[in-house]
Amino acid sequence: QVQLVESGGGLVQPGGSLRLSCAASRSILSINAMNWYRQAPGKERELVATITRGGSTNVRESVKDRFAISRTYAQNTVYLQMNSLKPEDTAVYYCNAELERNQYWGQGTQVTVSS
């Protein structure tokens, strides 16, 4: 099992930046993949970015020129760097871990982009 704790959300003006963090309770090298999802009001949850155990990354096409996923082994933490934020990026952002055959979720962190 793994517990995930997200942080770093908040209110930001359009064009601003935020870095979300996801701290895992075990080594992220033991986890098949770590993902960031988001869910806007009235919309389905969507995959934003993935980083695999081997370090391969994939970012949603619609945000790949503004968002980046990374990790640090020492802190067992995965990050989502979000730049040039837009109002349509407003959502609850969730960290997800694929471990063995199970999926684990964090509690989510709210990101609001508004002037």
PDB file of C-alpha atoms in Angstrom:
ATOM      1  CA  GLN A   1       0.000   0.000   0.000  1.00  0.00           C
ATOM      2  CA  VAL A   2       0.948   3.639  -0.295  1.00  0.00           C
ATOM      3  CA  GLN A   3      -0.415   6.848   1.134  1.00  0.00           C
ATOM      4  CA  LEU A   4      -0.251   9.998  -0.947  1.00  0.00           C
ATOM      5  CA  VAL A   5      -0.394  13.562   0.292  1.00  0.00           C
ATOM      6  CA  GLU A   6      -0.715  16.444  -2.134  1.00  0.00           C
ATOM      7  CA  SER A   7       0.159  20.048  -1.436  1.00  0.00           C
ATOM      8  CA  GLY A   8       0.838  23.275  -3.269  1.00  0.00           C
ATOM      9  CA  GLY A   9      -2.566  24.200  -4.589  1.00  0.00           C
ATOM     10  CA  GLY A  10      -4.153  27.584  -4.169  1.00  0.00           C
ATOM     11  CA  LEU A  11      -5.461  30.690  -5.880  1.00  0.00           C
ATOM     12  CA  VAL A  12      -3.326  32.155  -8.645  1.00  0.00           C
ATOM     13  CA  GLN A  13      -3.860  34.799 -11.279  1.00  0.00           C
ATOM     14  CA  PRO A  14      -3.906  33.898 -14.962  1.00  0.00           C
ATOM     15  CA  GLY A  15      -0.360  33.617 -16.225  1.00  0.00           C
ATOM     16  CA  GLY A  16       0.960  32.596 -12.835  1.00  0.00           C
ATOM     17  CA  SER A  17       2.685  29.417 -11.747  1.00  0.00           C
ATOM     18  CA  LEU A  18       2.206  26.751  -9.123  1.00  0.00           C
ATOM     19  CA  ARG A  19       4.131  23.651  -8.192  1.00  0.00           C
ATOM     20  CA  LEU A  20       2.133  20.773  -6.785  1.00  0.00           C
ATOM     21  CA  SER A  21       3.805  18.154  -4.639  1.00  0.00           C
ATOM     22  CA  CYS A  22       2.791  14.591  -3.943  1.00  0.00           C
ATOM     23  CA  ALA A  23       4.568  12.889  -1.058  1.00  0.00           C
ATOM     24  CA  ALA A  24       4.422   9.108  -1.014  1.00  0.00           C
ATOM     25  CA  SER A  25       4.710   6.950   2.089  1.00  0.00           C
ATOM     26  CA  ARG A  26       7.096   4.547   0.386  1.00  0.00           C
ATOM     27  CA  SER A  27       9.864   4.685  -2.147  1.00  0.00           C
ATOM     28  CA  ILE A  28       8.522   5.928  -5.449  1.00  0.00           C
ATOM     29  CA  LEU A  29      10.987   3.589  -7.145  1.00  0.00           C
ATOM     30  CA  SER A  30       8.783   0.736  -5.961  1.00  0.00           C
ATOM     31  CA  ILE A  31       5.742   2.222  -7.698  1.00  0.00           C
ATOM     32  CA  ASN A  32       5.017   1.369 -11.313  1.00  0.00           C
ATOM     33  CA  ALA A  33       3.853   4.859 -12.232  1.00  0.00           C
ATOM     34  CA  MET A  34       2.869   8.089 -10.577  1.00  0.00           C
ATOM     35  CA  ASN A  35       0.199  10.236 -12.154  1.00  0.00           C
ATOM     36  CA  TRP A  36      -1.439  13.596 -11.768  1.00  0.00           C
ATOM     37  CA  TYR A  37      -5.134  13.823 -12.598  1.00  0.00           C
ATOM     38  CA  ARG A  38      -7.498  16.753 -12.394  1.00  0.00           C
ATOM     39  CA  GLN A  39     -11.219  17.164 -12.159  1.00  0.00           C
ATOM     40  CA  ALA A  40     -12.998  20.404 -12.924  1.00  0.00           C
ATOM     41  CA  PRO A  41     -16.546  21.058 -11.689  1.00  0.00           C
ATOM     42  CA  GLY A  42     -19.048  19.160 -13.772  1.00  0.00           C
ATOM     43  CA  LYS A  43     -16.369  17.349 -15.745  1.00  0.00           C
ATOM     44  CA  GLU A  44     -14.802  13.938 -15.662  1.00  0.00           C
ATOM     45  CA  ARG A  45     -11.450  13.343 -14.074  1.00  0.00           C
ATOM     46  CA  GLU A  46      -8.679  13.504 -16.651  1.00  0.00           C
ATOM     47  CA  LEU A  47      -5.080  12.382 -16.715  1.00  0.00           C
ATOM     48  CA  VAL A  48      -2.638  15.272 -16.795  1.00  0.00           C
ATOM     49  CA  ALA A  49       0.815  13.755 -16.471  1.00  0.00           C
ATOM     50  CA  THR A  50       2.621  10.482 -15.798  1.00  0.00           C
ATOM     51  CA  ILE A  51       6.088   9.491 -14.671  1.00  0.00           C
ATOM     52  CA  THR A  52       7.020   5.835 -14.707  1.00  0.00           C
ATOM     53  CA  ARG A  53       9.351   3.900 -12.459  1.00  0.00           C
ATOM     54  CA  GLY A  54      11.944   4.103 -15.181  1.00  0.00           C
ATOM     55  CA  GLY A  55      11.633   7.853 -15.405  1.00  0.00           C
ATOM     56  CA  SER A  56       9.684   8.169 -18.633  1.00  0.00           C
ATOM     57  CA  THR A  57       7.246  11.041 -18.633  1.00  0.00           C
ATOM     58  CA  ASN A  58       4.131  11.901 -20.530  1.00  0.00           C
ATOM     59  CA  VAL A  59       2.101  15.087 -20.303  1.00  0.00           C
ATOM     60  CA  ARG A  60      -1.338  15.730 -21.662  1.00  0.00           C
ATOM     61  CA  GLU A  61      -1.121  17.278 -25.091  1.00  0.00           C
ATOM     62  CA  SER A  62      -3.255  20.280 -24.217  1.00  0.00           C
ATOM     63  CA  VAL A  63      -0.891  21.366 -21.417  1.00  0.00           C
ATOM     64  CA  LYS A  64       2.488  19.913 -22.377  1.00  0.00           C
ATOM     65  CA  ASP A  65       3.969  23.284 -23.259  1.00  0.00           C
ATOM     66  CA  ARG A  66       3.083  24.605 -19.793  1.00  0.00           C
ATOM     67  CA  PHE A  67       3.167  21.657 -17.362  1.00  0.00           C
ATOM     68  CA  ALA A  68       5.972  19.333 -16.384  1.00  0.00           C
ATOM     69  CA  ILE A  69       6.190  16.320 -14.086  1.00  0.00           C
ATOM     70  CA  SER A  70       9.292  15.406 -12.116  1.00  0.00           C
ATOM     71  CA  ARG A  71      10.349  13.520  -8.996  1.00  0.00           C
ATOM     72  CA  THR A  72      12.927  13.364  -6.248  1.00  0.00           C
ATOM     73  CA  TYR A  73      13.950  10.039  -4.780  1.00  0.00           C
ATOM     74  CA  ALA A  74      15.160  11.343  -1.461  1.00  0.00           C
ATOM     75  CA  GLN A  75      11.804  12.825  -0.508  1.00  0.00           C
ATOM     76  CA  ASN A  76       9.711  10.205  -2.321  1.00  0.00           C
ATOM     77  CA  THR A  77       7.959  13.114  -3.947  1.00  0.00           C
ATOM     78  CA  VAL A  78       6.506  13.767  -7.362  1.00  0.00           C
ATOM     79  CA  TYR A  79       5.923  17.279  -8.609  1.00  0.00           C
ATOM     80  CA  LEU A  80       3.718  18.947 -11.170  1.00  0.00           C
ATOM     81  CA  GLN A  81       5.095  22.276 -12.282  1.00  0.00           C
ATOM     82  CA  MET A  82       2.389  24.392 -13.852  1.00  0.00           C
ATOM     83  CA  ASN A  83       3.258  27.591 -15.687  1.00  0.00           C
ATOM     84  CA  SER A  84       1.229  30.157 -17.605  1.00  0.00           C
ATOM     85  CA  LEU A  85      -1.896  29.015 -15.834  1.00  0.00           C
ATOM     86  CA  LYS A  86      -5.271  29.656 -17.390  1.00  0.00           C
ATOM     87  CA  PRO A  87      -8.759  29.802 -15.884  1.00  0.00           C
ATOM     88  CA  GLU A  88      -9.547  26.491 -17.582  1.00  0.00           C
ATOM     89  CA  ASP A  89      -6.829  24.865 -15.458  1.00  0.00           C
ATOM     90  CA  THR A  90      -9.046  25.383 -12.425  1.00  0.00           C
ATOM     91  CA  ALA A  91      -9.712  21.974 -10.901  1.00  0.00           C
ATOM     92  CA  VAL A  92      -8.979  19.662  -8.037  1.00  0.00           C
ATOM     93  CA  TYR A  93      -5.662  17.981  -8.775  1.00  0.00           C
ATOM     94  CA  TYR A  94      -5.134  14.437  -7.573  1.00  0.00           C
ATOM     95  CA  CYS A  95      -2.013  12.378  -7.212  1.00  0.00           C
ATOM     96  CA  ASN A  96      -2.321   8.731  -8.191  1.00  0.00           C
ATOM     97  CA  ALA A  97      -0.032   5.741  -7.758  1.00  0.00           C
ATOM     98  CA  GLU A  98      -0.141   2.514  -9.736  1.00  0.00           C
ATOM     99  CA  LEU A  99       1.250  -0.135  -7.408  1.00  0.00           C
ATOM    100  CA  GLU A 100       1.097  -3.790  -8.318  1.00  0.00           C
ATOM    101  CA  ARG A 101      -2.489  -4.125  -9.505  1.00  0.00           C
ATOM    102  CA  ASN A 102      -3.966  -1.378  -7.399  1.00  0.00           C
ATOM    103  CA  GLN A 103      -4.588   2.325  -7.718  1.00  0.00           C
ATOM    104  CA  TYR A 104      -4.073   4.697  -4.837  1.00  0.00           C
ATOM    105  CA  TRP A 105      -5.252   8.287  -4.601  1.00  0.00           C
ATOM    106  CA  GLY A 106      -4.424  11.345  -2.599  1.00  0.00           C
ATOM    107  CA  GLN A 107      -7.050  13.628  -1.142  1.00  0.00           C
ATOM    108  CA  GLY A 108      -6.644  16.231  -3.867  1.00  0.00           C
ATOM    109  CA  THR A 109      -5.553  19.835  -3.864  1.00  0.00           C
ATOM    110  CA  GLN A 110      -7.609  22.709  -5.244  1.00  0.00           C
ATOM    111  CA  VAL A 111      -6.117  24.919  -7.939  1.00  0.00           C
ATOM    112  CA  THR A 112      -8.064  28.040  -8.815  1.00  0.00           C
ATOM    113  CA  VAL A 113      -6.929  30.351 -11.588  1.00  0.00           C
ATOM    114  CA  SER A 114      -8.757  33.635 -11.428  1.00  0.00           C
ATOM    115  CA  SER A 115      -8.159  37.349 -11.465  1.00  0.00           C
TER     116      SER A 115
END
